Coordinates of C-alpha atoms in Angstrom, one line a residue:
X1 CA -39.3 179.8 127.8
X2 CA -42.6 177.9 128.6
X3 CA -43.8 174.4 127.2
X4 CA -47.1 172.2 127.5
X5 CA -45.2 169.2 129.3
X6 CA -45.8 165.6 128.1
X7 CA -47.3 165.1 124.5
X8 CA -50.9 165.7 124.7
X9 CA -53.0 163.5 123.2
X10 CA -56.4 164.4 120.6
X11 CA -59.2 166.5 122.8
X12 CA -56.7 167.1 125.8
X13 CA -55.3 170.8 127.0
X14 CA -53.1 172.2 128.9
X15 CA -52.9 175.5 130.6
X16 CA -49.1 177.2 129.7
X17 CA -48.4 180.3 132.1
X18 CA -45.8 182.4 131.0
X19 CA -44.2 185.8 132.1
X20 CA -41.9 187.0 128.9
X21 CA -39.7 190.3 128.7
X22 CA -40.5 192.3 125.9
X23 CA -39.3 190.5 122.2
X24 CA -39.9 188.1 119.4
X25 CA -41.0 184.4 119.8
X26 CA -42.4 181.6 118.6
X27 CA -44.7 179.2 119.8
X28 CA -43.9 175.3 118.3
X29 CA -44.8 171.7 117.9
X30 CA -41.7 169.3 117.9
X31 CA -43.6 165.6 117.7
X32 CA -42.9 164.2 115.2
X33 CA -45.5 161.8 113.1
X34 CA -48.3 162.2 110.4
X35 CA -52.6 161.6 110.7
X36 CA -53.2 158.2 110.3
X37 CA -50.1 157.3 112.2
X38 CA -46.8 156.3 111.6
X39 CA -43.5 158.4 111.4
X40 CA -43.3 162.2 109.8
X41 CA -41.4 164.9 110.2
X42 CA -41.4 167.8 113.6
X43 CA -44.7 169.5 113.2
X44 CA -43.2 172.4 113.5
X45 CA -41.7 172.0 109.7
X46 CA -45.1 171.3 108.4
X47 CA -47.1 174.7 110.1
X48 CA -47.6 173.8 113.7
X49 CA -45.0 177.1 114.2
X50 CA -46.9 180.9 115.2
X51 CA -44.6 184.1 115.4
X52 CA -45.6 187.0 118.0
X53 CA -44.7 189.6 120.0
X54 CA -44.6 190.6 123.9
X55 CA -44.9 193.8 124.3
X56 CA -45.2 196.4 127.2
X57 CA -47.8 198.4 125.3
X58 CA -49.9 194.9 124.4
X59 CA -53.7 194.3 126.6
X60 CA -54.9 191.0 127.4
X61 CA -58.4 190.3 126.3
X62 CA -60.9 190.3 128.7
X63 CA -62.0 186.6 128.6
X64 CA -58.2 186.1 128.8
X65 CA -58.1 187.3 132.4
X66 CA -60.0 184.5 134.2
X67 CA -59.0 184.4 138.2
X68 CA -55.9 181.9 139.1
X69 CA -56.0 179.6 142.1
X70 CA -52.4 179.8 143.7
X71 CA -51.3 176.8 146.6
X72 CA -48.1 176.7 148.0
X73 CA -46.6 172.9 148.3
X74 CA -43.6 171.7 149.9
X75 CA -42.5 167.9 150.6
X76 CA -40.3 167.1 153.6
X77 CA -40.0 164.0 154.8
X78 CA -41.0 162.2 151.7
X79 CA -44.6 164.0 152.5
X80 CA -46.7 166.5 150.3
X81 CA -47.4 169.5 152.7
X82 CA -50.6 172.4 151.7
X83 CA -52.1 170.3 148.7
X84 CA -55.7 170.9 149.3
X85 CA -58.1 167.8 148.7
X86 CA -60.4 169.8 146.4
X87 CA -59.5 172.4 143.6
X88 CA -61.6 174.1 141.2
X89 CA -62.0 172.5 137.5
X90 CA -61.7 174.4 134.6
X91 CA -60.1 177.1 136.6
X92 CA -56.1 178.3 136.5
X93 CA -54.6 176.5 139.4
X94 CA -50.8 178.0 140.0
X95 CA -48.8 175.3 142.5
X96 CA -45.8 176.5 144.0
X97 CA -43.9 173.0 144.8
X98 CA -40.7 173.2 146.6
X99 CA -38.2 170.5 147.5
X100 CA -37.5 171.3 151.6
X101 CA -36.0 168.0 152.6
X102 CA -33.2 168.8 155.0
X103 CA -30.9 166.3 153.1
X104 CA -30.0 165.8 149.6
X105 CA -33.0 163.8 147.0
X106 CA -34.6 165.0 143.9
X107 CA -38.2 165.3 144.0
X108 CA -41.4 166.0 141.9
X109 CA -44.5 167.1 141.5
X110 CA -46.2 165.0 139.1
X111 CA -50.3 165.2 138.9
X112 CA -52.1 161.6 137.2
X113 CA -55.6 161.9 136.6
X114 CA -57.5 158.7 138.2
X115 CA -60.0 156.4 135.9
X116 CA -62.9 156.2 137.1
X117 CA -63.0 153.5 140.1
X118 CA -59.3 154.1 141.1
X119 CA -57.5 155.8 144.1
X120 CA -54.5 156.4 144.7
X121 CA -53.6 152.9 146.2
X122 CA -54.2 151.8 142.8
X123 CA -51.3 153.7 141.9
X124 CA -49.2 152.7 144.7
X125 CA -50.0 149.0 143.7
X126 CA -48.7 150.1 140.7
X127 CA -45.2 151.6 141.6
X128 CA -45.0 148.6 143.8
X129 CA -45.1 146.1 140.9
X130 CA -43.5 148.0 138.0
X131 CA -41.3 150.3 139.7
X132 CA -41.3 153.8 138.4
X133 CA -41.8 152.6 135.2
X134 CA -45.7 151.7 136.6
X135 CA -45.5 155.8 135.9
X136 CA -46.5 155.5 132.3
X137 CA -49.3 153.4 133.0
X138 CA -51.1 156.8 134.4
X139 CA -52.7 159.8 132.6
X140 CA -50.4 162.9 132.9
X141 CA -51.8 166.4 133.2
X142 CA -49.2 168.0 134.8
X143 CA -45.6 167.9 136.2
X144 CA -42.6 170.1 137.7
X145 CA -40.1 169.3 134.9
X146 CA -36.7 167.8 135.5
X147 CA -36.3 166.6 139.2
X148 CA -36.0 169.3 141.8
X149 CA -33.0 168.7 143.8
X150 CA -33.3 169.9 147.8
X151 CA -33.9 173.4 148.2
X152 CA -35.2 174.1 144.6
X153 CA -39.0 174.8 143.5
X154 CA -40.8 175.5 140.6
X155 CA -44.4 176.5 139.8
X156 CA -46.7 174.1 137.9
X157 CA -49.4 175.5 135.9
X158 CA -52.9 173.4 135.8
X159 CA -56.3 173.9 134.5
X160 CA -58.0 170.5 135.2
X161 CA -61.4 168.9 134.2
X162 CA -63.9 167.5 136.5
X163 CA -62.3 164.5 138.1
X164 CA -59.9 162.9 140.5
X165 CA -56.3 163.1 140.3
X166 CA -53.0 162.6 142.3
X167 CA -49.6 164.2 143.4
X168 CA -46.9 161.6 143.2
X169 CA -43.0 161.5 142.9
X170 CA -42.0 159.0 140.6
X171 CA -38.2 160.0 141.5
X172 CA -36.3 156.6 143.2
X173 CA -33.6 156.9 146.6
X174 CA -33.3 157.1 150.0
X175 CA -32.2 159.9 153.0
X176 CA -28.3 159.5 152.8
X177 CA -28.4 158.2 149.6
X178 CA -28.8 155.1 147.4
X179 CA -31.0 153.3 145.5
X180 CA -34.8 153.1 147.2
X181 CA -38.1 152.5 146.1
X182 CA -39.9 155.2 143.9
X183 CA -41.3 158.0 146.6
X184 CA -44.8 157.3 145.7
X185 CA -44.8 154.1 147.2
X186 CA -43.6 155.8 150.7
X187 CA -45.8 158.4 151.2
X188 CA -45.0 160.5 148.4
X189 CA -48.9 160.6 147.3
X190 CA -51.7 163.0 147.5
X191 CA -55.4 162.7 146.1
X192 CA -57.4 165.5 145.0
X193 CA -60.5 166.0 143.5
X194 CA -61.5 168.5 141.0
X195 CA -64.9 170.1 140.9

């Protein structure tokens, strides 16, 4: 129904928006590991697992209801289209990304935060070396999921700290098909700051 994306990491968050018909769920953890390191079984077998209910009749809280940003993004031609260059931090920010290439590629939406003293060339360097591998060499705060194929969207849910970040595909090909470069390294980029 609705997951935190990647792993996060001790004193990181993530914002989860979900919009569930009336029933029973659970909310789980499925790492796996134990404190100190080392291998252990799926969290959720050792209490990292929290029945509850949606309900029609049910009232968010009041400091639940803090306002949500919403931006409308679309790629074509291997380009990010209405990603602002500022957002608000520590703020709800909704992004509607859609794929509109007029031929058949997967595409993403994947948001890196930047160290301090790197831009996004930095990360192009990167892809450019290492390939899309140079992806896990980045710190993930968001992403779109599996790869959208053309003509698909999906919305990516963010709350992000004080900082600079960037949109990137980390998705590889070319129009008409093939192997190609990962898209980051052709365009497929955006900074932002947060603040």
């Amino acid at each position: 129904m609705a997951d935190s994306g990647d792993p996060l990491p001790t004193n990181s968050s993530h914002t989860v928006t979900m919009n569930l018909p009336p029933g029973n769920y659970v909310a789980t953890c499925w790492q796996t590991g134990k404190a100190g390191g080392g291998t252990g079984p799926p969290h959720v077998t050792i209490g990292m697992i929290k029945p509850f209910t949606a309900s029609t009749s049910a009232t968010a809280p009041a400091s639940a209801m803090k306002p949500v940003v919403s931006y409308n993004v679309f790629v074509k031609n291997f380009t990010y289209h209405g990603m602002p260059s500022s957002v608000p931090a520590n703020t709800p920010i909704v992004v509607g990304f859609t794929n509109e290439e007029s031929f058949e590629i997967d595409h993403e939406f994947v948001v890196l935060k930047l160290p301090a003293g790197k831009t996004a060339q930095d990360v192009i360097n990167d892809a450019k070396k290492k390939g899309a591998s140079g992806e896990d060499d980045w710190i993930h705060v968001a992403d779109s999921g599996d790869p959208l194929p053309t003509n698909s969207g999906h919305a990516v849910t963010m709350d992000l700290a004080p900082g600079n970040y960037v949109a990137t595909c980390w998705q590889t090909g070319k129009a008409g098909g093939g192997t190609g470069p990962p898209h980051v390294t052709i365009g497929m980029i955006k900074q932002f700051t947060a603040s």
